[in-house]
Amino acid sequence: MQEWNADDDVSERDEWEWRYVLFPRFALNVNRTGMRTRFIWPGRYLVRWSRTYKRYVYRRR
């Protein structure tokens, strides 16, 4: 069993990055009150990979 080390680069998907959503879709959306599956509209979002949910998480900025 390998130990987890905070200094290791686990994945670049874990970092927030800007992406454009071109088509409306259902996705995990993060806001001040928590994370929920919501309908998101086209636009610019911060996106990162969720290791817990195995999906991309979107945050409007």
CSV table of N, CA, C and O in Angstrom, one decimal:
chain,number,residue,atom,x,y,z
A,1,MET,N,0.8,-1.2,0.0
A,1,MET,CA,0.0,0.0,0.0
A,1,MET,C,0.9,1.2,0.0
A,1,MET,O,1.8,1.4,0.8
A,2,GLN,N,0.6,2.2,-0.9
A,2,GLN,CA,1.3,3.4,-0.9
A,2,GLN,C,0.7,4.5,0.0
A,2,GLN,O,-0.5,4.5,0.1
A,3,GLU,N,1.6,5.3,0.6
A,3,GLU,CA,1.1,6.3,1.4
A,3,GLU,C,0.8,7.6,0.6
A,3,GLU,O,1.6,7.9,-0.4
A,4,TRP,N,-0.2,8.3,1.0
A,4,TRP,CA,-0.5,9.6,0.3
A,4,TRP,C,0.4,10.7,0.8
A,4,TRP,O,0.6,10.8,2.0
A,5,ASN,N,0.9,11.4,-0.1
A,5,ASN,CA,1.8,12.5,0.2
A,5,ASN,C,1.3,13.8,-0.4
A,5,ASN,O,1.0,13.9,-1.6
A,6,ALA,N,1.1,14.8,0.5
A,6,ALA,CA,0.5,16.1,0.0
A,6,ALA,C,1.4,16.8,-1.0
A,6,ALA,O,1.0,17.7,-1.8
A,7,ASP,N,2.7,16.5,-1.0
A,7,ASP,CA,3.7,17.1,-1.9
A,7,ASP,C,3.6,16.5,-3.3
A,7,ASP,O,4.1,17.1,-4.3
A,8,ASP,N,3.0,15.4,-3.5
A,8,ASP,CA,2.9,14.7,-4.8
A,8,ASP,C,1.9,15.4,-5.7
A,8,ASP,O,0.9,15.9,-5.2
A,9,ASP,N,2.2,15.5,-7.0
A,9,ASP,CA,1.3,16.0,-7.9
A,9,ASP,C,0.4,14.8,-8.3
A,9,ASP,O,0.7,14.0,-9.1
A,10,VAL,N,-0.8,14.8,-7.7
A,10,VAL,CA,-1.7,13.7,-8.0
A,10,VAL,C,-2.2,13.7,-9.4
A,10,VAL,O,-2.1,12.8,-10.2
A,11,SER,N,-2.8,14.9,-9.8
A,11,SER,CA,-3.3,15.0,-11.1
A,11,SER,C,-3.5,16.5,-11.4
A,11,SER,O,-3.9,17.3,-10.5
A,12,GLU,N,-3.4,16.9,-12.6
A,12,GLU,CA,-3.7,18.3,-13.0
A,12,GLU,C,-5.2,18.5,-13.0
A,12,GLU,O,-5.6,19.7,-13.0
A,13,ARG,N,-5.9,17.4,-13.1
A,13,ARG,CA,-7.4,17.6,-13.1
A,13,ARG,C,-7.9,18.1,-11.8
A,13,ARG,O,-9.0,18.6,-11.7
A,14,ASP,N,-7.1,17.9,-10.7
A,14,ASP,CA,-7.6,18.4,-9.4
A,14,ASP,C,-7.5,19.9,-9.2
A,14,ASP,O,-8.0,20.4,-8.2
A,15,GLU,N,-6.9,20.6,-10.1
A,15,GLU,CA,-6.7,22.0,-10.0
A,15,GLU,C,-7.9,22.7,-10.8
A,15,GLU,O,-8.4,22.2,-11.8
A,16,TRP,N,-8.4,23.9,-10.3
A,16,TRP,CA,-9.4,24.6,-10.9
A,16,TRP,C,-8.8,25.2,-12.2
A,16,TRP,O,-7.7,25.8,-12.2
A,17,GLU,N,-9.6,25.1,-13.3
A,17,GLU,CA,-9.2,25.7,-14.6
A,17,GLU,C,-10.4,26.3,-15.3
A,17,GLU,O,-11.5,25.8,-15.1
A,18,TRP,N,-10.2,27.3,-16.1
A,18,TRP,CA,-11.3,27.9,-16.8
A,18,TRP,C,-11.7,27.1,-18.0
A,18,TRP,O,-10.9,26.6,-18.7
A,19,ARG,N,-13.0,26.9,-18.2
A,19,ARG,CA,-13.6,26.3,-19.4
A,19,ARG,C,-14.9,26.9,-19.8
A,19,ARG,O,-15.6,27.5,-19.0
A,20,TYR,N,-15.2,26.8,-21.1
A,20,TYR,CA,-16.4,27.4,-21.6
A,20,TYR,C,-17.4,26.2,-21.8
A,20,TYR,O,-17.0,25.2,-22.4
A,21,VAL,N,-18.6,26.4,-21.3
A,21,VAL,CA,-19.7,25.4,-21.6
A,21,VAL,C,-20.5,26.0,-22.8
A,21,VAL,O,-21.0,27.1,-22.7
A,22,LEU,N,-20.6,25.2,-23.8
A,22,LEU,CA,-21.3,25.7,-25.0
A,22,LEU,C,-22.7,25.3,-25.1
A,22,LEU,O,-23.5,25.9,-25.7
A,23,PHE,N,-23.1,24.2,-24.4
A,23,PHE,CA,-24.5,23.7,-24.4
A,23,PHE,C,-25.0,23.5,-23.0
A,23,PHE,O,-24.2,23.0,-22.1
A,24,PRO,N,-26.2,23.8,-22.7
A,24,PRO,CA,-26.7,23.6,-21.4
A,24,PRO,C,-26.6,22.1,-21.0
A,24,PRO,O,-26.8,21.3,-21.9
A,25,ARG,N,-26.4,21.9,-19.7
A,25,ARG,CA,-26.3,20.5,-19.3
A,25,ARG,C,-26.5,20.4,-17.8
A,25,ARG,O,-26.5,21.3,-17.1
A,26,PHE,N,-26.8,19.1,-17.3
A,26,PHE,CA,-26.8,18.9,-15.9
A,26,PHE,C,-25.4,18.5,-15.4
A,26,PHE,O,-24.7,17.7,-16.0
A,27,ALA,N,-25.0,19.2,-14.3
A,27,ALA,CA,-23.6,19.0,-13.8
A,27,ALA,C,-23.6,19.3,-12.3
A,27,ALA,O,-24.5,19.9,-11.8
A,28,LEU,N,-22.5,18.8,-11.7
A,28,LEU,CA,-22.3,19.2,-10.3
A,28,LEU,C,-21.9,20.7,-10.2
A,28,LEU,O,-20.9,21.0,-10.8
A,29,ASN,N,-22.6,21.4,-9.5
A,29,ASN,CA,-22.4,22.9,-9.4
A,29,ASN,C,-22.1,23.2,-8.0
A,29,ASN,O,-22.8,22.8,-7.0
A,30,VAL,N,-21.0,24.0,-7.8
A,30,VAL,CA,-20.6,24.4,-6.4
A,30,VAL,C,-20.9,25.8,-6.2
A,30,VAL,O,-20.6,26.7,-7.1
A,31,ASN,N,-21.5,26.2,-5.1
A,31,ASN,CA,-21.7,27.6,-4.7
A,31,ASN,C,-21.5,27.7,-3.2
A,31,ASN,O,-21.0,26.8,-2.5
A,32,ARG,N,-21.9,28.8,-2.6
A,32,ARG,CA,-21.6,29.0,-1.2
A,32,ARG,C,-22.3,28.0,-0.3
A,32,ARG,O,-21.9,27.7,0.8
A,33,THR,N,-23.5,27.5,-0.7
A,33,THR,CA,-24.3,26.6,0.1
A,33,THR,C,-23.9,25.2,0.0
A,33,THR,O,-24.4,24.3,0.7
A,34,GLY,N,-23.1,24.8,-1.0
A,34,GLY,CA,-22.7,23.4,-1.1
A,34,GLY,C,-22.6,23.0,-2.6
A,34,GLY,O,-22.5,23.8,-3.5
A,35,MET,N,-22.7,21.7,-2.8
A,35,MET,CA,-22.5,21.1,-4.1
A,35,MET,C,-23.8,20.4,-4.5
A,35,MET,O,-24.2,19.5,-3.7
A,36,ARG,N,-24.4,20.7,-5.6
A,36,ARG,CA,-25.6,20.0,-6.1
A,36,ARG,C,-25.6,19.8,-7.6
A,36,ARG,O,-24.9,20.5,-8.3
A,37,THR,N,-26.3,18.8,-8.0
A,37,THR,CA,-26.5,18.6,-9.5
A,37,THR,C,-27.5,19.6,-9.9
A,37,THR,O,-28.7,19.7,-9.4
A,38,ARG,N,-27.1,20.5,-10.8
A,38,ARG,CA,-27.9,21.6,-11.3
A,38,ARG,C,-27.8,21.6,-12.9
A,38,ARG,O,-26.9,21.1,-13.5
A,39,PHE,N,-28.8,22.3,-13.4
A,39,PHE,CA,-28.8,22.6,-14.8
A,39,PHE,C,-27.9,23.9,-15.0
A,39,PHE,O,-28.2,24.9,-14.4
A,40,ILE,N,-26.8,23.8,-15.8
A,40,ILE,CA,-25.9,24.9,-16.0
A,40,ILE,C,-26.1,25.4,-17.4
A,40,ILE,O,-26.2,24.7,-18.3
A,41,TRP,N,-26.0,26.8,-17.5
A,41,TRP,CA,-26.2,27.4,-18.8
A,41,TRP,C,-24.8,27.7,-19.4
A,41,TRP,O,-23.8,27.6,-18.8
A,42,PRO,N,-24.8,27.9,-20.8
A,42,PRO,CA,-23.6,28.2,-21.4
A,42,PRO,C,-22.9,29.4,-20.8
A,42,PRO,O,-23.5,30.4,-20.3
A,43,GLY,N,-21.6,29.4,-20.8
A,43,GLY,CA,-20.8,30.5,-20.2
A,43,GLY,C,-19.4,30.0,-19.7
A,43,GLY,O,-19.0,28.8,-20.0
A,44,ARG,N,-18.7,30.8,-19.0
A,44,ARG,CA,-17.4,30.5,-18.5
A,44,ARG,C,-17.5,30.0,-17.1
A,44,ARG,O,-18.1,30.7,-16.2
A,45,TYR,N,-16.9,28.9,-16.8
A,45,TYR,CA,-16.9,28.3,-15.5
A,45,TYR,C,-15.5,27.8,-15.1
A,45,TYR,O,-14.7,27.5,-15.9
A,46,LEU,N,-15.3,27.8,-13.8
A,46,LEU,CA,-14.1,27.1,-13.2
A,46,LEU,C,-14.4,25.7,-13.1
A,46,LEU,O,-15.5,25.4,-12.5
A,47,VAL,N,-13.6,24.8,-13.5
A,47,VAL,CA,-13.9,23.4,-13.5
A,47,VAL,C,-12.7,22.6,-12.9
A,47,VAL,O,-11.6,22.9,-13.1
A,48,ARG,N,-13.1,21.5,-12.2
A,48,ARG,CA,-12.0,20.6,-11.7
A,48,ARG,C,-12.7,19.2,-11.5
A,48,ARG,O,-13.9,19.1,-11.5
A,49,TRP,N,-11.8,18.2,-11.5
A,49,TRP,CA,-12.2,16.8,-11.4
A,49,TRP,C,-12.5,16.5,-9.9
A,49,TRP,O,-11.6,16.8,-9.0
A,50,SER,N,-13.6,15.9,-9.6
A,50,SER,CA,-13.9,15.5,-8.2
A,50,SER,C,-13.5,14.0,-8.1
A,50,SER,O,-14.1,13.2,-8.7
A,51,ARG,N,-12.6,13.7,-7.2
A,51,ARG,CA,-12.2,12.4,-6.9
A,51,ARG,C,-13.3,11.6,-6.2
A,51,ARG,O,-13.4,10.4,-6.3
A,52,THR,N,-14.0,12.3,-5.4
A,52,THR,CA,-15.1,11.7,-4.6
A,52,THR,C,-16.3,11.2,-5.5
A,52,THR,O,-16.7,10.1,-5.4
A,53,TYR,N,-16.7,12.1,-6.4
A,53,TYR,CA,-17.9,11.9,-7.2
A,53,TYR,C,-17.5,11.3,-8.6
A,53,TYR,O,-18.4,11.0,-9.4
A,54,LYS,N,-16.2,11.3,-9.0
A,54,LYS,CA,-15.8,10.8,-10.3
A,54,LYS,C,-16.4,11.6,-11.4
A,54,LYS,O,-16.8,11.0,-12.4
A,55,ARG,N,-16.6,12.9,-11.2
A,55,ARG,CA,-17.2,13.8,-12.2
A,55,ARG,C,-16.5,15.1,-12.2
A,55,ARG,O,-15.9,15.5,-11.2
A,56,TYR,N,-16.7,15.9,-13.2
A,56,TYR,CA,-16.3,17.3,-13.2
A,56,TYR,C,-17.2,18.2,-12.3
A,56,TYR,O,-18.4,18.0,-12.4
A,57,VAL,N,-16.7,19.1,-11.6
A,57,VAL,CA,-17.4,20.0,-10.8
A,57,VAL,C,-17.3,21.4,-11.3
A,57,VAL,O,-16.1,21.8,-11.7
A,58,TYR,N,-18.4,22.1,-11.5
A,58,TYR,CA,-18.4,23.5,-12.1
A,58,TYR,C,-18.6,24.5,-11.1
A,58,TYR,O,-19.5,24.3,-10.2
A,59,ARG,N,-17.9,25.7,-11.2
A,59,ARG,CA,-18.1,26.8,-10.3
A,59,ARG,C,-18.2,28.1,-11.1
A,59,ARG,O,-17.3,28.3,-11.9
A,60,ARG,N,-19.2,28.8,-11.0
A,60,ARG,CA,-19.3,30.1,-11.7
A,60,ARG,C,-18.5,31.2,-11.0
A,60,ARG,O,-18.6,31.2,-9.8
A,61,ARG,N,-17.8,32.0,-11.7
A,61,ARG,CA,-17.0,33.0,-11.0
A,61,ARG,C,-17.5,34.4,-11.4
A,61,ARG,O,-17.8,34.7,-12.5
